[in-house]
PDB file of C-alpha atoms and ligand atoms in Angstrom:
ATOM      1  CA  GLU A   1      90.286 108.651  47.621  1.00 42.00           C
ATOM      2  CA  LYS A   2      89.493 105.367  48.825  1.00 46.00           C
ATOM      3  CA  ALA A   3      92.681 104.861  49.933  1.00 46.00           C
ATOM      4  CA  THR A   4      93.345 108.425  52.256  1.00 46.00           C
ATOM      5  CA  ARG A   5      90.680 107.750  53.590  1.00 50.00           C
ATOM      6  CA  LYS A   6      91.437 104.630  55.369  1.00 51.00           C
ATOM      7  CA  TYR A   7      94.795 106.106  56.114  1.00 47.00           C
ATOM      8  CA  THR A   8      92.249 109.001  57.259  1.00 53.00           C
ATOM      9  CA  VAL A   9      89.959 106.835  59.445  1.00 53.00           C
ATOM     10  CA  ARG A  10      92.441 104.570  61.327  1.00 63.00           C
ATOM     11  CA  PRO A  11      94.841 106.845  63.382  1.00 63.00           C
ATOM     12  CA  GLY A  12      91.535 108.316  64.720  1.00 70.00           C
ATOM     13  CA  LEU A  13      90.439 104.948  65.240  1.00 71.00           C
ATOM     14  CA  PHE A  14      93.680 103.792  66.570  1.00 67.00           C
ATOM     15  CA  ARG A  15      93.418 106.917  69.074  1.00 69.00           C
ATOM     16  CA  VAL A  16      90.100 105.817  70.148  1.00 69.00           C
ATOM     17  CA  PHE A  17      91.256 102.288  70.774  1.00 67.00           C
ATOM     18  CA  ARG A  18      94.779 103.259  72.438  1.00 66.00           C
ATOM     19  CA  TYR A  19      92.312 105.447  75.110  1.00 61.00           C
ATOM     20  CA  LEU A  20      90.302 102.647  75.842  1.00 65.00           C
ATOM     21  CA  GLU A  21      92.851 100.523  77.122  1.00 62.00           C
ATOM     22  CA  ARG A  22      94.423 102.758  78.434  1.00 57.00           C
ATOM     23  CA  LEU A  23      90.731 103.725  81.026  1.00 53.00           C
ATOM     24  CA  ALA A  24      90.017 100.193  81.328  1.00 57.00           C
ATOM     25  CA  ASP A  25      94.502 100.025  82.742  1.00 49.00           C
ATOM     26  CA  VAL A  26      92.992 102.616  85.705  1.00 46.00           C
ATOM     27  CA  TRP A  27      90.111 101.241  85.662  1.00 43.00           C
ATOM     28  CA  SER A  28      91.457  98.167  86.447  1.00 42.00           C
ATOM     29  CA  VAL A  29      94.521  99.082  89.046  1.00 40.00           C
ATOM     30  CA  GLN A  30      91.931 100.816  90.772  1.00 42.00           C
ATOM     31  CA  SER A  31      89.405  98.653  91.731  1.00 43.00           C
ATOM     32  CA  SER A  32      91.613  95.600  92.616  1.00 55.00           C
ATOM     33  CA  ALA A  33      95.277  97.014  93.748  1.00 79.00           C
ATOM     34  CA  MET A  34      93.389  98.303  97.087  1.00 94.00           C
ATOM     35  CA  LYS A  35      92.397  96.766  99.176  1.00 98.00           C
ATOM     36  CA  ASN A  36      89.663  98.313 101.033  1.00 98.00           C
ATOM     37  CA  ILE A  37      87.865  96.659 104.725  1.00 98.00           C
ATOM     38  CA  VAL A  38      85.346  98.222 106.198  1.00 98.00           C
ATOM     39  CA  VAL A  39      84.773  97.815 109.922  1.00 98.00           C
ATOM     40  CA  LEU A  40      80.846  96.913 111.543  1.00 98.00           C
ATOM     41  CA  ILE A  41      81.326  98.171 115.330  1.00 98.00           C
ATOM     42  CA  SER A  42      78.637  98.870 118.171  1.00 98.00           C
ATOM     43  CA  GLY A  43      81.092  99.865 121.207  1.00 98.00           C
ATOM     44  CA  ARG A  44      84.600 100.373 122.777  1.00 98.00           C
ATOM     45  CA  GLY A  45      86.419  99.901 119.794  1.00 98.00           C
ATOM     46  CA  SER A  46      89.723  98.158 121.461  1.00 98.00           C
ATOM     47  CA  ASN A  47      89.443  95.693 117.809  1.00 98.00           C
ATOM     48  CA  LEU A  48      89.486  98.721 115.680  1.00 98.00           C
ATOM     49  CA  GLU A  49      92.275 100.371 117.044  1.00 98.00           C
ATOM     50  CA  ALA A  50      93.767  97.146 117.171  1.00 98.00           C
ATOM     51  CA  VAL A  51      94.429  97.073 113.345  1.00 98.00           C
ATOM     52  CA  LEU A  52      94.467 100.430 112.596  1.00 98.00           C
ATOM     53  CA  SER A  53      97.065 100.469 114.705  1.00 98.00           C
ATOM     54  CA  VAL A  54      98.435  98.016 113.305  1.00 98.00           C
ATOM     55  CA  ALA A  55      98.173  99.082 109.394  1.00 98.00           C
ATOM     56  CA  GLU A  56      99.491 102.336 110.267  1.00 98.00           C
ATOM     57  CA  ALA A  57     102.994 100.755 111.497  1.00 98.00           C
ATOM     58  CA  GLU A  58     102.642  98.322 109.511  1.00 98.00           C
ATOM     59  CA  ARG A  59     101.745 100.637 106.470  1.00 98.00           C
ATOM     60  CA  TRP A  60      99.232  98.189 105.703  1.00 98.00           C
ATOM     61  CA  ARG A  61      98.981 100.708 102.191  1.00 97.00           C
ATOM     62  CA  GLU A  62     102.458  99.855 100.822  1.00 97.00           C
ATOM     63  CA  THR A  63     102.963  96.361 101.833  1.00 97.00           C
ATOM     64  CA  LEU A  64      99.594  95.117 101.789  1.00 97.00           C
ATOM     65  CA  GLN A  65      98.032  97.827  99.507  1.00 97.00           C
ATOM     66  CA  ALA A  66      94.761  97.402 101.754  1.00 98.00           C
ATOM     67  CA  ALA A  67      93.530 100.355 103.890  1.00 98.00           C
ATOM     68  CA  VAL A  68      90.694 100.640 106.396  1.00 98.00           C
ATOM     69  CA  VAL A  69      88.501 103.215 104.335  1.00 98.00           C
ATOM     70  CA  ALA A  70      85.705 102.812 106.460  1.00 98.00           C
ATOM     71  CA  VAL A  71      83.846 101.943 110.005  1.00 98.00           C
ATOM     72  CA  ILE A  72      80.335 102.091 109.847  1.00 98.00           C
ATOM     73  CA  SER A  73      78.041 101.422 113.448  1.00 98.00           C
ATOM     74  CA  ASN A  74      75.217 100.470 114.438  1.00 98.00           C
ATOM     75  CA  ARG A  75      75.393 102.557 117.403  1.00 98.00           C
ATOM     76  CA  ARG A  76      75.844 106.757 117.965  1.00 98.00           C
ATOM     77  CA  ASP A  77      77.518 106.846 121.113  1.00 98.00           C
ATOM     78  CA  ALA A  78      80.355 103.673 120.157  1.00 98.00           C
ATOM     79  CA  ALA A  79      83.137 104.553 121.324  1.00 98.00           C
ATOM     80  CA  GLY A  80      84.883 103.349 118.328  1.00 98.00           C
ATOM     81  CA  LEU A  81      83.636 106.451 116.496  1.00 98.00           C
ATOM     82  CA  THR A  82      86.273 108.504 118.142  1.00 98.00           C
ATOM     83  CA  ILE A  83      88.763 106.370 117.672  1.00 98.00           C
ATOM     84  CA  ALA A  84      88.281 106.104 113.260  1.00 98.00           C
ATOM     85  CA  ARG A  85      88.075 109.949 113.704  1.00 98.00           C
ATOM     86  CA  ARG A  86      91.517 109.764 115.335  1.00 98.00           C
ATOM     87  CA  PHE A  87      92.653 107.915 112.490  1.00 98.00           C
ATOM     88  CA  GLY A  88      90.652 109.942 110.164  1.00 98.00           C
ATOM     89  CA  ILE A  89      88.609 107.422 108.493  1.00 98.00           C
ATOM     90  CA  ALA A  90      85.443 107.938 108.174  1.00 97.00           C
ATOM     91  CA  THR A  91      83.050 106.758 109.670  1.00 98.00           C
ATOM     92  CA  THR A  92      78.810 106.132 109.302  1.00 98.00           C
ATOM     93  CA  ILE A  93      75.775 105.726 111.401  1.00 98.00           C
ATOM     94  CA  ILE A  94      72.846 103.669 110.945  1.00 98.00           C
ATOM     95  CA  GLU A  95      71.435 103.051 114.049  1.00 98.00           C
ATOM     96  CA  HIS A  96      69.283  99.704 113.561  1.00 97.00           C
ATOM     97  CA  THR A  97      66.439 101.131 115.979  1.00 97.00           C
ATOM     98  CA  ALA A  98      64.616 103.667 113.154  1.00 97.00           C
ATOM     99  CA  PHE A  99      64.296 100.754 110.726  1.00 98.00           C
ATOM    100  CA  ALA A 100      60.861  98.534 111.192  1.00 97.00           C
ATOM    101  CA  SER A 101      63.150  94.823 110.218  1.00 97.00           C
ATOM    102  CA  ARG A 102      66.189  93.145 109.659  1.00 97.00           C
ATOM    103  CA  GLU A 103      65.472  93.421 106.156  1.00 98.00           C
ATOM    104  CA  ALA A 104      65.735  96.831 106.438  1.00 98.00           C
ATOM    105  CA  PHE A 105      68.300  98.189 108.382  1.00 98.00           C
ATOM    106  CA  ASP A 106      70.732  94.772 106.423  1.00 98.00           C
ATOM    107  CA  ALA A 107      69.828  95.882 103.117  1.00 98.00           C
ATOM    108  CA  ALA A 108      70.505  99.872 104.537  1.00 98.00           C
ATOM    109  CA  LEU A 109      73.994  98.595 105.832  1.00 98.00           C
ATOM    110  CA  ALA A 110      74.271  96.904 102.213  1.00 98.00           C
ATOM    111  CA  ALA A 111      74.048  99.819 100.049  1.00 98.00           C
ATOM    112  CA  GLU A 112      76.448 102.097 102.734  1.00 98.00           C
ATOM    113  CA  ILE A 113      79.511  99.723 102.578  1.00 98.00           C
ATOM    114  CA  ASP A 114      79.750  98.616  98.969  1.00 98.00           C
ATOM    115  CA  ARG A 115      79.394 102.698  98.512  1.00 98.00           C
ATOM    116  CA  HIS A 116      83.468 101.326  99.532  1.00 98.00           C
ATOM    117  CA  ASP A 117      83.906  97.987  96.959  1.00 97.00           C
ATOM    118  CA  PRO A 118      85.211  96.521 100.088  1.00 98.00           C
ATOM    119  CA  ALA A 119      87.721  93.140  99.417  1.00 97.00           C
ATOM    120  CA  VAL A 120      86.522  92.881 103.420  1.00 98.00           C
ATOM    121  CA  VAL A 121      83.530  93.171 106.347  1.00 98.00           C
ATOM    122  CA  LEU A 122      84.544  93.646 109.058  1.00 98.00           C
ATOM    123  CA  LEU A 123      82.473  93.209 112.431  1.00 98.00           C
ATOM    124  CA  ALA A 124      84.834  94.427 115.143  1.00 98.00           C
ATOM    125  CA  GLY A 125      82.533  93.412 118.402  1.00 98.00           C
ATOM    126  CA  PHE A 126      79.524  94.184 116.163  1.00 98.00           C
ATOM    127  CA  MET A 127      76.632  93.379 118.204  1.00 96.00           C
ATOM    128  CA  ARG A 128      73.780  92.867 115.698  1.00 96.00           C
ATOM    129  CA  VAL A 129      72.621  89.198 113.681  1.00 94.00           C
ATOM    130  CA  LEU A 130      73.035  89.514 110.152  1.00 96.00           C
ATOM    131  CA  THR A 131      70.295  88.082 107.814  1.00 97.00           C
ATOM    132  CA  LYS A 132      71.139  85.065 105.036  1.00 97.00           C
ATOM    133  CA  ASP A 133      71.060  87.753 102.383  1.00 97.00           C
ATOM    134  CA  PHE A 134      73.797  90.252 104.154  1.00 98.00           C
ATOM    135  CA  VAL A 135      75.687  87.376 104.270  1.00 97.00           C
ATOM    136  CA  HIS A 136      75.281  85.446 101.407  1.00 96.00           C
ATOM    137  CA  HIS A 137      76.320  89.057  99.801  1.00 97.00           C
ATOM    138  CA  TYR A 138      79.414  89.377 101.567  1.00 98.00           C
ATOM    139  CA  ALA A 139      81.039  85.311 101.068  1.00 96.00           C
ATOM    140  CA  GLY A 140      84.470  85.241 102.068  1.00 96.00           C
ATOM    141  CA  ARG A 141      85.165  88.476 102.675  1.00 97.00           C
ATOM    142  CA  LEU A 142      83.204  88.719 105.980  1.00 98.00           C
ATOM    143  CA  VAL A 143      85.015  88.421 109.083  1.00 98.00           C
ATOM    144  CA  ASN A 144      83.603  88.236 113.126  1.00 98.00           C
ATOM    145  CA  ILE A 145      86.100  87.756 116.498  1.00 98.00           C
ATOM    146  CA  HIS A 146      84.249  85.728 118.948  1.00 98.00           C
ATOM    147  CA  PRO A 147      86.067  85.829 122.534  1.00 98.00           C
ATOM    148  CA  SER A 148      86.124  82.287 122.882  1.00 98.00           C
ATOM    149  CA  LEU A 149      87.388  78.889 121.108  1.00 98.00           C
ATOM    150  CA  LEU A 150      84.819  78.335 118.993  1.00 98.00           C
ATOM    151  CA  PRO A 151      83.215  76.391 118.708  1.00 97.00           C
ATOM    152  CA  LEU A 152      83.113  76.232 122.939  1.00 98.00           C
ATOM    153  CA  PHE A 153      80.688  78.924 123.889  1.00 98.00           C
ATOM    154  CA  PRO A 154      79.195  81.121 120.673  1.00 96.00           C
ATOM    155  CA  GLY A 155      76.709  83.922 121.835  1.00 96.00           C
ATOM    156  CA  LEU A 156      77.280  86.105 125.413  1.00 96.00           C
ATOM    157  CA  ARG A 157      79.083  85.616 128.156  1.00 98.00           C
ATOM    158  CA  THR A 158      81.917  83.692 126.332  1.00 98.00           C
ATOM    159  CA  HIS A 159      84.134  84.749 129.848  1.00 98.00           C
ATOM    160  CA  ARG A 160      81.328  83.664 132.010  1.00 98.00           C
ATOM    161  CA  GLN A 161      80.200  80.688 130.969  1.00 98.00           C
ATOM    162  CA  ALA A 162      84.298  79.691 130.109  1.00 98.00           C
ATOM    163  CA  LEU A 163      84.371  79.613 134.006  1.00 98.00           C
ATOM    164  CA  ALA A 164      81.262  77.737 134.331  1.00 98.00           C
ATOM    165  CA  ALA A 165      82.711  74.347 132.896  1.00 98.00           C
ATOM    166  CA  GLY A 166      86.018  74.984 133.976  1.00 98.00           C
ATOM    167  CA  VAL A 167      87.967  74.798 131.204  1.00 98.00           C
ATOM    168  CA  ARG A 168      91.544  75.381 131.566  1.00 98.00           C
ATOM    169  CA  VAL A 169      92.380  77.298 128.191  1.00 98.00           C
ATOM    170  CA  HIS A 170      90.156  79.202 126.279  1.00 98.00           C
ATOM    171  CA  GLY A 171      90.488  82.371 124.404  1.00 98.00           C
ATOM    172  CA  ALA A 172      89.447  84.398 120.190  1.00 98.00           C
ATOM    173  CA  THR A 173      88.590  83.010 116.904  1.00 98.00           C
ATOM    174  CA  VAL A 174      88.500  85.497 114.063  1.00 98.00           C
ATOM    175  CA  HIS A 175      86.092  82.685 111.352  1.00 98.00           C
ATOM    176  CA  PHE A 176      83.873  83.285 108.137  1.00 98.00           C
ATOM    177  CA  VAL A 177      80.589  84.362 108.451  1.00 97.00           C
ATOM    178  CA  SER A 178      78.073  82.164 107.220  1.00 94.00           C
ATOM    179  CA  ASP A 179      74.153  81.171 108.501  1.00 89.00           C
ATOM    180  CA  ALA A 180      74.548  81.352 111.318  1.00 87.00           C
ATOM    181  CA  VAL A 181      75.597  82.755 114.422  1.00 86.00           C
ATOM    182  CA  ASP A 182      79.722  82.021 115.753  1.00 86.00           C
ATOM    183  CA  ALA A 183      79.938  79.438 113.370  1.00 91.00           C
ATOM    184  CA  GLY A 184      82.080  79.776 109.342  1.00 94.00           C
ATOM    185  CA  GLY A 185      85.583  78.897 108.798  1.00 97.00           C
ATOM    186  CA  ILE A 186      87.632  79.799 111.781  1.00 98.00           C
ATOM    187  CA  ILE A 187      91.224  81.476 110.018  1.00 98.00           C
ATOM    188  CA  ALA A 188      92.869  81.655 114.021  1.00 98.00           C
ATOM    189  CA  GLN A 189      92.838  81.631 116.614  1.00 98.00           C
ATOM    190  CA  ALA A 190      94.277  82.247 120.151  1.00 98.00           C
ATOM    191  CA  VAL A 191      94.407  80.388 123.653  1.00 98.00           C
ATOM    192  CA  VAL A 192      94.884  81.780 126.972  1.00 98.00           C
ATOM    193  CA  SER A 193      95.277  79.948 130.298  1.00 98.00           C
ATOM    194  CA  VAL A 194      92.313  79.861 133.037  1.00 98.00           C
ATOM    195  CA  ARG A 195      93.914  80.627 136.176  1.00 98.00           C
ATOM    196  CA  PRO A 196      92.125  79.040 138.931  1.00 97.00           C
ATOM    197  CA  SER A 197      92.421  83.353 140.593  1.00 97.00           C
ATOM    198  CA  ASP A 198      90.737  84.256 137.936  1.00 98.00           C
ATOM    199  CA  ASP A 199      87.031  86.039 137.880  1.00 98.00           C
ATOM    200  CA  GLU A 200      85.660  87.262 134.423  1.00 98.00           C
ATOM    201  CA  ALA A 201      87.070  90.320 134.503  1.00 98.00           C
ATOM    202  CA  ALA A 202      90.557  89.092 134.561  1.00 98.00           C
ATOM    203  CA  LEU A 203      89.469  86.375 131.738  1.00 98.00           C
ATOM    204  CA  ALA A 204      88.008  89.054 129.762  1.00 98.00           C
ATOM    205  CA  ALA A 205      90.891  91.521 129.488  1.00 98.00           C
ATOM    206  CA  ARG A 206      93.564  88.014 129.452  1.00 98.00           C
ATOM    207  CA  VAL A 207      91.558  86.982 126.570  1.00 98.00           C
ATOM    208  CA  LEU A 208      91.302  90.757 125.097  1.00 98.00           C
ATOM    209  CA  GLU A 209      94.929  91.354 124.852  1.00 98.00           C
ATOM    210  CA  GLN A 210      94.914  88.180 122.047  1.00 98.00           C
ATOM    211  CA  GLU A 211      92.550  89.992 120.205  1.00 98.00           C
ATOM    212  CA  HIS A 212      94.721  92.889 119.668  1.00 98.00           C
ATOM    213  CA  ARG A 213      97.262  89.820 117.928  1.00 98.00           C
ATOM    214  CA  LEU A 214      94.638  87.934 116.288  1.00 98.00           C
ATOM    215  CA  LEU A 215      92.144  89.914 114.540  1.00 98.00           C
ATOM    216  CA  PRO A 216      95.558  91.861 112.690  1.00 98.00           C
ATOM    217  CA  HIS A 217      97.034  89.027 112.234  1.00 98.00           C
ATOM    218  CA  ALA A 218      94.463  86.837 111.261  1.00 98.00           C
ATOM    219  CA  LEU A 219      93.483  89.719 108.752  1.00 98.00           C
ATOM    220  CA  ARG A 220      96.580  89.835 107.510  1.00 97.00           C
ATOM    221  CA  LEU A 221      96.442  85.990 106.494  1.00 97.00           C
ATOM    222  CA  LEU A 222      93.385  87.070 104.856  1.00 97.00           C
ATOM    223  CA  LEU A 223      95.142  90.288 102.770  1.00 97.00           C
ATOM    224  CA  GLU A 224      97.898  87.840 101.803  1.00 96.00           C
ATOM    225  CA  GLN A 225      95.580  85.527 100.302  1.00 95.00           C
ATOM    226  CA  ARG A 226      97.013  82.859 102.488  1.00 96.00           C
ATOM    227  CA  VAL A 227      93.831  81.980 103.507  1.00 96.00           C
ATOM    228  CA  ALA A 228      89.947  82.023 101.955  1.00 96.00           C
ATOM    229  CA  TYR A 229      86.823  80.944 101.928  1.00 95.00           C
ATOM    230  CA  VAL A 230      85.880  78.429  98.691  1.00 93.00           C
ATOM    231  CA  ASP A 231      82.049  76.255  99.364  1.00 90.00           C
ATOM    232  CA  GLY A 232      81.944  76.930 102.924  1.00 91.00           C
ATOM    233  CA  HIS A 233      85.476  75.562 103.417  1.00 94.00           C
ATOM    234  CA  VAL A 234      88.949  77.671 104.773  1.00 96.00           C
ATOM    235  CA  VAL A 235      91.305  77.012 102.239  1.00 96.00           C
ATOM    236  CA  VAL A 236      94.881  77.662 103.630  1.00 96.00           C
ATOM    237  CA  ARG A 237      97.748  78.967 101.880  1.00 93.00           C
ATOM    238  CA  ASP A 238     101.571  79.110 102.889  1.00 88.00           C
ATOM    239  CA  CYS A 239     101.159  79.168 105.985  1.00 90.00           C
ATOM    240  CA  GLY A 240     101.453  76.958 109.380  1.00 88.00           C
ATOM    241  CA  ALA A 241     100.532  75.545 112.711  1.00 87.00           C
ATOM    242  CA  PRO A 242     102.067  78.699 114.658  1.00 88.00           C
ATOM    243  CA  ASP A 243     100.923  81.042 112.424  1.00 94.00           C
ATOM    244  CA  LEU A 244      96.856  80.074 112.782  1.00 96.00           C
ATOM    245  CA  ALA A 245      97.519  79.144 116.774  1.00 96.00           C
ATOM    246  CA  LEU A 246      98.950  81.946 118.641  1.00 96.00           C
ATOM    247  CA  GLN A 247      99.673  81.749 122.393  1.00 93.00           C
ATOM    248  CA  SER A 248     100.012  84.193 124.469  1.00 85.00           C
ATOM    249  CA  ALA A 249     103.853  84.353 126.768  1.00 66.00           C
TER     250      ALA A 249
HETATM  251  C1  GRF B 301      85.519  91.711 121.406  1.00 60.37           C
HETATM  252  O1  GRF B 301      85.510  90.999 122.089  1.00 60.37           O
HETATM  253  C2  GRF B 301      84.971  90.861 120.098  1.00 60.37           C
HETATM  254  O2  GRF B 301      85.262  89.526 120.317  1.00 60.37           O
HETATM  255  C3  GRF B 301      83.909  90.479 120.782  1.00 60.37           C
HETATM  256  O3  GRF B 301      82.470  92.181 121.566  1.00 60.37           O
HETATM  257  C4  GRF B 301      83.998  92.576 121.393  1.00 60.37           C
HETATM  258  C5  GRF B 301      84.651  94.270 121.004  1.00 60.37           C
HETATM  259  O4  GRF B 301      85.013  95.194 122.287  1.00 60.37           O
HETATM  260  N1  GRF B 301      83.268  90.441 119.020  1.00 60.37           N
HETATM  261  P1  GRF B 301      85.702  95.632 120.726  1.00 60.37           P
HETATM  262  O5  GRF B 301      84.677  97.229 120.457  1.00 60.37           O
HETATM  263  O6  GRF B 301      86.947  95.088 119.400  1.00 60.37           O
HETATM  264  O7  GRF B 301      86.597  96.379 121.973  1.00 60.37           O
END
């Protein structure tokens, strides 16, 4: 009688284990295979558009198992929201003006971002300084594009700063975000010449054209795990200097 009972219980347990194993498999495939990108914007959204166009043209879903899954704006009137919708991306507006403190805004922002379990959180013209807690929460996953060759010209009006300094080359930087504004490990940069005839607008346009090449390129390096941020240092694997320093034609 004992033997029979043993025999009848075991297949049942076995089935339960098999089921749990399968669940674990499915869960790990779903949670680790797809790399979700969440993009934060405040305005025009031309860098967002560059990323979405390249991701579509290069079929990132299939080739990199990566996709922009959400665009969040802190401004209701950001033109980039229309671009996101055109690409069928979910959009959310979280207006910073509705919050009493920077901490409260960042907490709400993080709660919305975390719904998407992001591999990368991309600041593409997101004009808010983020709190330390926010930055730490996304350490190694938080990336920004800045329109200068950092560490030169952090902050605003970078093209004006470059013209005032009389530099002969200028450009853009994609970097991991750290506690300090417009600092943090540099992933890749793009360089343009400054021409004697340049005014702020002409220089900005030349840099922007390169930003649109640079940002999808840097994201690709990140998604392919050829660059990573480890203990505040950028680690580069399998990509040479030309990949990290783009030059305009
Ligand atoms: C870009 O110049 C970017 O480098 C800076 O803000 C600007 C955003 O432009 N951080 P857009 O919204 O992507 O057109």
